[in-house]
């Protein structure tokens, strides 16, 4: 267990303002989660959320002047690559959303500002045209849209709009009945180049009221529903090739992105069928992608549970479905914590086996943090 004083020391060393005062050491897991936000809403997060987040920052967060970024792995000091860096930032945003506080809001702003500096193209600070992959731009756009919601910085919303517009304009066409190509090579239309576009379009609409973004988001959602969703089970196929053939893979992260997309549409437009789409996919993961009720996978290069933890958290929280799903969420949050490597308190994507003491990657460690953040300590 990381004691609370360790979090404060790490925060101070990284230049993150601490607003937590003093408390009895040894209660790191609860001390930072008792105040809620300005509205008085009850904070989310298991008792291990802050310890897991502190461990992530201690292991991977780099402070260089005003810059903040996550390095690629324990042994690699270079910044995490574009899409992974965006997912790292979104994990911080999940922690902040679970229990908003000044130091995480400040960190999010610094991470986003650093992202712009480190990933700019030939056109300047806000140019991502060099990146040919539409899902990369969407993950980054989501980080900036959420960053705008958290900080109120209008530059972040402008960059989120840039990401959506760039992806839609170069990626959406009538081939295969619509949908967004995964990359400029136009070899396939991928679940992860479409469901995140739905989420991003909805977030932009919620921020600025521009109905065009919601309409495009719905069109993208409808394409995924028609082409990639197995409506009999809730599984989501990875992609449709240019020749119309479907991949056979159905992953937890593609399911999670779809759940978030369905919930974003449901939040803005309602519709029982959309709600049922999200619930069917949640139930599919629980039924078909768990081992003894635990989400687990040996993938080391990317995420596995992260997008689903976030999507399920949104779906359950916004629809007050704790009675149906809290037990599953808590079981997985506990499994992730118990599978950590206890020297650093980091957990990989296998939540049914101990995390090895090797060159753990930042992006494989964020899923466990997100699972802690979205799960209430006790059933609401």
Short mmCIF file of C-alpha atoms in Angstrom, two decimals:
data_model
loop_
_atom_site.label_atom_id
_atom_site.label_comp_id
_atom_site.label_asym_id
_atom_site.label_seq_id
_atom_site.Cartn_x
_atom_site.Cartn_y
_atom_site.Cartn_z
CA UNK A 1 0.00 0.00 0.00
CA UNK A 2 1.30 3.47 -0.83
CA UNK A 3 0.88 5.67 2.19
CA UNK A 4 -0.73 9.05 1.75
CA UNK A 5 2.48 10.91 2.56
CA UNK A 6 4.05 9.18 -0.47
CA UNK A 7 1.41 10.67 -2.75
CA UNK A 8 1.99 14.14 -1.34
CA UNK A 9 5.76 13.79 -1.70
CA UNK A 10 5.43 12.56 -5.27
CA UNK A 11 3.03 15.38 -6.11
CA UNK A 12 5.37 17.96 -4.67
CA UNK A 13 8.34 16.57 -6.55
CA UNK A 14 6.41 16.68 -9.81
CA UNK A 15 5.23 20.22 -9.28
CA UNK A 16 1.59 19.25 -8.77
CA UNK A 17 -0.15 21.53 -6.31
CA UNK A 18 -1.36 19.61 -3.27
CA UNK A 19 -4.60 20.68 -1.66
CA UNK A 20 -5.04 17.86 0.81
CA UNK A 21 -3.40 19.08 3.99
CA UNK A 22 -2.33 16.48 6.52
CA UNK A 23 -3.85 13.23 7.69
CA UNK A 24 -2.83 10.04 9.38
CA UNK A 25 -0.34 8.12 7.19
CA UNK A 26 -1.57 4.75 6.03
CA UNK A 27 -4.95 6.03 4.86
CA UNK A 28 -3.86 7.02 1.36
CA UNK A 29 -6.69 5.06 -0.18
CA UNK A 30 -9.43 7.14 1.45
CA UNK A 31 -8.00 10.46 2.54
CA UNK A 32 -8.20 12.09 -0.89
CA UNK A 33 -11.68 10.88 -1.73
CA UNK A 34 -13.85 12.22 1.04
CA UNK A 35 -14.73 15.74 -0.07
CA UNK A 36 -16.49 15.21 -3.40
CA UNK A 37 -16.76 18.06 -5.90
CA UNK A 38 -18.12 21.57 -5.57
CA UNK A 39 -21.68 20.33 -6.04
CA UNK A 40 -21.36 18.03 -3.06
CA UNK A 41 -21.73 14.93 -5.22
CA UNK A 42 -20.42 11.74 -3.67
CA UNK A 43 -16.99 10.84 -5.09
CA UNK A 44 -16.48 7.59 -6.90
CA UNK A 45 -13.50 5.31 -6.62
CA UNK A 46 -12.50 2.32 -4.55
CA UNK A 47 -10.33 2.70 -1.48
CA UNK A 48 -7.32 1.90 -3.68
CA UNK A 49 -7.87 4.60 -6.31
CA UNK A 50 -5.39 7.14 -4.99
CA UNK A 51 -2.74 4.54 -4.25
CA UNK A 52 -3.05 3.17 -7.79
CA UNK A 53 -2.92 6.66 -9.29
CA UNK A 54 0.06 7.65 -7.16
CA UNK A 55 1.87 4.50 -8.30
CA UNK A 56 1.19 5.30 -11.97
CA UNK A 57 2.59 8.80 -11.54
CA UNK A 58 5.58 7.69 -9.51
CA UNK A 59 6.53 5.13 -12.15
CA UNK A 60 5.84 6.98 -15.39
CA UNK A 61 5.08 10.70 -15.01
CA UNK A 62 7.92 12.96 -16.12
CA UNK A 63 8.29 16.56 -14.95
CA UNK A 64 10.49 18.83 -17.06
CA UNK A 65 9.96 22.49 -16.26
CA UNK A 66 6.29 23.15 -17.02
CA UNK A 67 6.02 20.00 -19.10
CA UNK A 68 4.26 16.90 -17.83
CA UNK A 69 4.11 13.67 -19.80
CA UNK A 70 4.08 9.92 -19.31
CA UNK A 71 7.07 7.96 -20.48
CA UNK A 72 6.67 4.80 -22.52
CA UNK A 73 7.74 2.22 -19.93
CA UNK A 74 9.77 1.83 -16.76
CA UNK A 75 13.01 1.48 -18.73
CA UNK A 76 12.24 3.84 -21.62
CA UNK A 77 12.33 7.52 -20.83
CA UNK A 78 10.95 8.76 -24.16
CA UNK A 79 7.41 10.10 -24.15
CA UNK A 80 4.64 7.62 -24.81
CA UNK A 81 3.62 7.63 -28.48
CA UNK A 82 0.74 9.84 -29.69
CA UNK A 83 -2.26 7.54 -29.18
CA UNK A 84 -0.88 5.94 -26.05
CA UNK A 85 -0.08 9.37 -24.62
CA UNK A 86 -3.69 10.41 -25.25
CA UNK A 87 -4.95 7.30 -23.44
CA UNK A 88 -2.60 8.01 -20.52
CA UNK A 89 -4.11 11.49 -20.21
CA UNK A 90 -7.63 10.12 -20.30
CA UNK A 91 -6.79 7.87 -17.35
CA UNK A 92 -5.90 11.01 -15.36
CA UNK A 93 -9.21 12.51 -16.46
CA UNK A 94 -11.05 9.43 -15.22
CA UNK A 95 -9.41 9.83 -11.82
CA UNK A 96 -10.32 13.52 -11.76
CA UNK A 97 -13.92 12.85 -12.79
CA UNK A 98 -14.26 10.32 -9.97
CA UNK A 99 -13.38 12.94 -7.35
CA UNK A 100 -12.49 16.38 -8.80
CA UNK A 101 -9.66 18.26 -7.13
CA UNK A 102 -7.30 21.08 -7.96
CA UNK A 103 -4.10 19.08 -8.37
CA UNK A 104 -5.50 16.69 -10.96
CA UNK A 105 -7.12 19.55 -12.87
CA UNK A 106 -3.75 21.33 -12.96
CA UNK A 107 -1.99 18.15 -14.08
CA UNK A 108 -4.49 17.62 -16.91
CA UNK A 109 -3.85 21.11 -18.24
CA UNK A 110 -0.10 20.63 -18.17
CA UNK A 111 -0.36 17.22 -19.84
CA UNK A 112 -2.47 18.63 -22.67
CA UNK A 113 -0.21 21.63 -23.19
CA UNK A 114 2.79 19.32 -23.31
CA UNK A 115 1.00 17.02 -25.75
CA UNK A 116 0.60 19.93 -28.16
CA UNK A 117 4.26 20.84 -27.86
CA UNK A 118 5.53 17.29 -28.32
CA UNK A 119 3.27 16.25 -31.20
CA UNK A 120 3.07 19.31 -33.44
CA UNK A 121 3.60 18.97 -37.14
CA UNK A 122 5.09 21.20 -39.80
CA UNK A 123 2.06 23.48 -39.64
CA UNK A 124 2.73 24.50 -36.06
CA UNK A 125 1.58 23.77 -32.54
CA UNK A 126 -1.91 22.55 -33.44
CA UNK A 127 -1.03 20.53 -36.54
CA UNK A 128 -1.53 16.75 -36.38
CA UNK A 129 -1.85 16.21 -40.13
CA UNK A 130 1.35 14.17 -40.11
CA UNK A 131 -0.48 11.36 -38.31
CA UNK A 132 -2.22 9.16 -40.90
CA UNK A 133 -4.29 7.15 -38.39
CA UNK A 134 -7.77 8.42 -37.66
CA UNK A 135 -8.14 6.55 -34.39
CA UNK A 136 -4.99 8.27 -33.12
CA UNK A 137 -6.50 11.69 -33.76
CA UNK A 138 -9.76 10.63 -32.14
CA UNK A 139 -8.13 9.46 -28.90
CA UNK A 140 -6.29 12.76 -28.74
CA UNK A 141 -9.44 14.70 -29.59
CA UNK A 142 -11.27 12.97 -26.75
CA UNK A 143 -8.50 13.91 -24.30
CA UNK A 144 -8.81 17.55 -25.38
CA UNK A 145 -12.63 17.59 -25.32
CA UNK A 146 -12.61 16.16 -21.83
CA UNK A 147 -9.83 18.57 -20.90
CA UNK A 148 -12.03 21.48 -21.97
CA UNK A 149 -14.87 20.17 -19.84
CA UNK A 150 -12.59 19.90 -16.82
CA UNK A 151 -10.55 23.11 -17.17
CA UNK A 152 -12.75 25.41 -19.27
CA UNK A 153 -9.80 26.15 -21.58
CA UNK A 154 -11.30 27.03 -24.96
CA UNK A 155 -8.11 26.09 -26.82
CA UNK A 156 -8.74 22.48 -25.89
CA UNK A 157 -12.23 22.53 -27.41
CA UNK A 158 -10.84 24.08 -30.58
CA UNK A 159 -8.30 21.26 -30.82
CA UNK A 160 -10.99 18.65 -30.20
CA UNK A 161 -13.00 20.12 -33.07
CA UNK A 162 -9.90 20.09 -35.25
CA UNK A 163 -9.41 16.38 -34.54
CA UNK A 164 -13.03 15.49 -35.32
CA UNK A 165 -13.19 17.62 -38.46
CA UNK A 166 -9.89 16.30 -39.77
CA UNK A 167 -10.91 12.69 -39.22
CA UNK A 168 -14.40 13.07 -40.62
CA UNK A 169 -13.34 15.02 -43.69
CA UNK A 170 -10.60 12.62 -44.73
CA UNK A 171 -12.10 9.40 -43.33
CA UNK A 172 -15.86 9.33 -43.95
CA UNK A 173 -17.17 8.36 -47.38
CA UNK A 174 -19.90 6.28 -49.00
CA UNK A 175 -17.76 3.15 -49.44
CA UNK A 176 -19.13 0.24 -47.37
CA UNK A 177 -22.23 2.32 -46.72
CA UNK A 178 -20.43 5.00 -44.72
CA UNK A 179 -18.09 4.82 -41.78
CA UNK A 180 -14.60 6.22 -41.18
CA UNK A 181 -11.46 4.60 -42.55
CA UNK A 182 -8.84 3.56 -40.01
CA UNK A 183 -6.07 5.35 -41.90
CA UNK A 184 -5.48 7.34 -45.06
CA UNK A 185 -4.53 4.07 -46.79
CA UNK A 186 -8.24 3.13 -46.67
CA UNK A 187 -7.75 -0.59 -46.14
CA UNK A 188 -10.43 -1.03 -43.49
CA UNK A 189 -13.02 0.80 -41.43
CA UNK A 190 -12.30 0.02 -37.82
CA UNK A 191 -14.39 -0.02 -34.65
CA UNK A 192 -11.80 2.28 -33.08
CA UNK A 193 -11.93 4.79 -35.94
CA UNK A 194 -15.70 5.03 -35.54
CA UNK A 195 -17.01 4.56 -32.00
CA UNK A 196 -14.58 7.18 -30.59
CA UNK A 197 -15.79 9.56 -33.34
CA UNK A 198 -19.32 9.17 -32.02
CA UNK A 199 -18.15 9.95 -28.49
CA UNK A 200 -16.11 12.95 -29.61
CA UNK A 201 -18.90 14.39 -31.75
CA UNK A 202 -21.27 14.17 -28.80
CA UNK A 203 -18.80 15.82 -26.41
CA UNK A 204 -18.28 18.71 -28.83
CA UNK A 205 -22.05 19.12 -29.22
CA UNK A 206 -22.45 19.13 -25.45
CA UNK A 207 -19.79 21.83 -25.20
CA UNK A 208 -20.86 24.21 -27.97
CA UNK A 209 -24.41 23.20 -29.00
CA UNK A 210 -23.45 22.72 -32.68
CA UNK A 211 -26.04 20.21 -33.88
CA UNK A 212 -23.91 19.25 -36.86
CA UNK A 213 -21.51 17.37 -34.61
CA UNK A 214 -24.34 15.41 -33.01
CA UNK A 215 -25.80 14.54 -36.40
CA UNK A 216 -22.45 13.26 -37.64
CA UNK A 217 -21.91 11.37 -34.40
CA UNK A 218 -25.24 9.65 -34.85
CA UNK A 219 -24.47 8.74 -38.46
CA UNK A 220 -21.19 7.15 -37.39
CA UNK A 221 -22.96 5.27 -34.59
CA UNK A 222 -25.58 3.97 -36.99
CA UNK A 223 -22.85 2.67 -39.30
CA UNK A 224 -21.15 0.76 -36.48
CA UNK A 225 -24.53 -0.61 -35.41
CA UNK A 226 -25.27 -1.81 -38.95
CA UNK A 227 -21.82 -3.10 -39.94
CA UNK A 228 -19.72 -4.03 -36.90
CA UNK A 229 -22.12 -4.83 -34.07
CA UNK A 230 -23.25 -8.42 -33.65
CA UNK A 231 -26.76 -7.54 -32.58
CA UNK A 232 -27.53 -11.08 -31.46
CA UNK A 233 -24.75 -11.14 -28.87
CA UNK A 234 -23.47 -7.59 -28.32
CA UNK A 235 -19.93 -8.30 -29.52
CA UNK A 236 -18.25 -5.73 -31.76
CA UNK A 237 -16.10 -6.80 -34.72
CA UNK A 238 -12.72 -5.12 -35.00
CA UNK A 239 -13.09 -3.89 -38.57
CA UNK A 240 -14.62 -4.25 -42.02
CA UNK A 241 -12.12 -4.57 -44.86
CA UNK A 242 -12.37 -2.55 -48.05
CA UNK A 243 -13.76 -5.65 -49.80
CA UNK A 244 -16.62 -5.83 -47.27
CA UNK A 245 -15.25 -8.76 -45.30
CA UNK A 246 -15.46 -8.69 -41.50
CA UNK A 247 -12.64 -9.45 -39.10
CA UNK A 248 -13.30 -12.30 -36.69
CA UNK A 249 -11.88 -10.59 -33.61
CA UNK A 250 -14.12 -9.06 -30.94
CA UNK A 251 -12.15 -7.36 -28.19
CA UNK A 252 -13.01 -5.88 -24.82
CA UNK A 253 -11.62 -2.47 -25.80
CA UNK A 254 -13.76 -2.27 -28.97
CA UNK A 255 -16.79 -3.27 -26.90
CA UNK A 256 -15.94 -0.58 -24.38
CA UNK A 257 -15.66 2.15 -27.00
CA UNK A 258 -19.02 1.08 -28.40
CA UNK A 259 -20.66 1.22 -24.95
CA UNK A 260 -19.34 4.76 -24.48
CA UNK A 261 -20.62 5.70 -27.94
CA UNK A 262 -24.06 4.25 -27.28
CA UNK A 263 -24.27 6.00 -23.92
CA UNK A 264 -23.22 9.30 -25.49
CA UNK A 265 -26.02 9.01 -28.05
CA UNK A 266 -28.50 7.92 -25.38
CA UNK A 267 -27.50 10.83 -23.14
CA UNK A 268 -28.20 13.33 -25.92
CA UNK A 269 -31.04 11.73 -27.87
CA UNK A 270 -32.59 9.06 -25.67
CA UNK A 271 -34.05 5.95 -27.26
CA UNK A 272 -34.63 2.63 -25.60
CA UNK A 273 -33.00 0.74 -28.45
CA UNK A 274 -29.72 2.62 -27.96
CA UNK A 275 -29.82 1.93 -24.23
CA UNK A 276 -30.38 -1.74 -25.00
CA UNK A 277 -27.44 -1.71 -27.42
CA UNK A 278 -25.14 -0.56 -24.63
CA UNK A 279 -26.53 -3.02 -22.11
CA UNK A 280 -26.27 -5.95 -24.52
CA UNK A 281 -22.59 -5.21 -25.13
CA UNK A 282 -21.85 -4.80 -21.42
CA UNK A 283 -23.49 -8.15 -20.76
CA UNK A 284 -21.53 -9.73 -23.65
CA UNK A 285 -18.22 -8.74 -22.08
CA UNK A 286 -19.30 -10.08 -18.70
CA UNK A 287 -20.48 -13.33 -20.27
CA UNK A 288 -17.93 -13.93 -23.02
CA UNK A 289 -14.72 -12.06 -22.15
CA UNK A 290 -14.07 -12.94 -18.53
CA UNK A 291 -12.35 -15.76 -16.68
CA UNK A 292 -14.17 -16.62 -13.47
CA UNK A 293 -15.84 -13.22 -13.70
CA UNK A 294 -12.56 -11.31 -14.22
CA UNK A 295 -11.58 -9.38 -17.35
CA UNK A 296 -8.08 -10.52 -18.24
CA UNK A 297 -5.73 -10.59 -21.22
CA UNK A 298 -2.00 -10.94 -21.74
CA UNK A 299 -1.70 -8.05 -24.19
CA UNK A 300 1.41 -6.00 -23.36
CA UNK A 301 1.56 -3.37 -26.12
CA UNK A 302 -1.72 -1.60 -25.46
CA UNK A 303 -4.85 -1.57 -23.37
CA UNK A 304 -7.48 -4.24 -22.90
CA UNK A 305 -9.96 -3.32 -20.15
CA UNK A 306 -9.40 0.45 -20.11
CA UNK A 307 -12.03 1.56 -22.62
CA UNK A 308 -14.56 -0.89 -21.24
CA UNK A 309 -13.99 0.19 -17.64
CA UNK A 310 -14.66 3.78 -18.70
CA UNK A 311 -17.64 2.93 -20.91
CA UNK A 312 -19.26 0.66 -18.36
CA UNK A 313 -18.62 3.24 -15.65
CA UNK A 314 -20.42 5.92 -17.69
CA UNK A 315 -23.30 3.63 -18.59
CA UNK A 316 -23.86 2.41 -15.04
CA UNK A 317 -23.36 5.79 -13.37
CA UNK A 318 -25.51 7.85 -15.73
CA UNK A 319 -28.35 5.32 -15.65
CA UNK A 320 -28.08 4.36 -11.96
CA UNK A 321 -27.55 0.68 -12.69
CA UNK A 322 -25.41 -0.05 -9.65
CA UNK A 323 -27.77 -2.75 -8.44
CA UNK A 324 -27.12 -4.75 -11.62
CA UNK A 325 -23.43 -4.15 -12.17
CA UNK A 326 -21.63 -2.93 -9.04
CA UNK A 327 -20.71 -6.44 -7.88
CA UNK A 328 -18.99 -7.16 -11.19
CA UNK A 329 -17.18 -3.82 -11.18
CA UNK A 330 -16.00 -4.21 -7.60
CA UNK A 331 -14.86 -7.79 -8.23
CA UNK A 332 -12.72 -6.60 -11.12
CA UNK A 333 -11.37 -3.57 -9.29
CA UNK A 334 -10.29 -5.81 -6.42
CA UNK A 335 -8.80 -8.39 -8.80
CA UNK A 336 -6.79 -5.68 -10.57
CA UNK A 337 -5.40 -4.39 -7.28
CA UNK A 338 -4.59 -7.88 -6.03
CA UNK A 339 -2.73 -8.66 -9.28
CA UNK A 340 -0.37 -5.70 -8.89
CA UNK A 341 3.38 -5.99 -8.59
CA UNK A 342 3.76 -4.95 -4.97
CA UNK A 343 7.16 -3.30 -5.39
CA UNK A 344 5.60 -0.54 -7.53
CA UNK A 345 1.83 -1.12 -7.16
CA UNK A 346 1.39 -1.38 -10.95
CA UNK A 347 -1.00 -3.82 -12.63
CA UNK A 348 -0.81 -5.18 -16.16
CA UNK A 349 -3.74 -6.31 -18.35
CA UNK A 350 -3.94 -9.78 -16.82
CA UNK A 351 -6.04 -9.38 -13.72
CA UNK A 352 -6.02 -13.07 -12.89
CA UNK A 353 -2.24 -13.35 -12.57
CA UNK A 354 0.48 -11.43 -10.74
CA UNK A 355 2.06 -8.58 -12.68
CA UNK A 356 5.68 -9.49 -13.52
CA UNK A 357 8.55 -7.38 -12.31
CA UNK A 358 9.77 -6.45 -15.77
CA UNK A 359 9.65 -3.43 -18.06
CA UNK A 360 6.00 -2.59 -17.42
CA UNK A 361 4.49 -0.20 -19.99
CA UNK A 362 2.52 2.87 -19.01
CA UNK A 363 -0.42 2.13 -21.28
CA UNK A 364 -0.87 -1.40 -19.97
CA UNK A 365 -0.99 -0.06 -16.40
CA UNK A 366 -3.78 2.49 -16.86
CA UNK A 367 -6.68 0.01 -17.05
CA UNK A 368 -6.39 -0.96 -13.41
CA UNK A 369 -6.30 2.71 -12.38
CA UNK A 370 -9.43 3.48 -14.40
CA UNK A 371 -11.23 0.45 -12.95
CA UNK A 372 -10.54 1.74 -9.43
CA UNK A 373 -11.68 5.25 -10.37
CA UNK A 374 -15.06 4.35 -11.87
CA UNK A 375 -16.07 1.88 -9.14
CA UNK A 376 -17.62 3.16 -5.90
CA UNK A 377 -16.08 1.79 -2.73
CA UNK A 378 -19.52 0.65 -1.56
CA UNK A 379 -22.70 -0.07 -3.48
CA UNK A 380 -24.56 3.25 -4.01
#
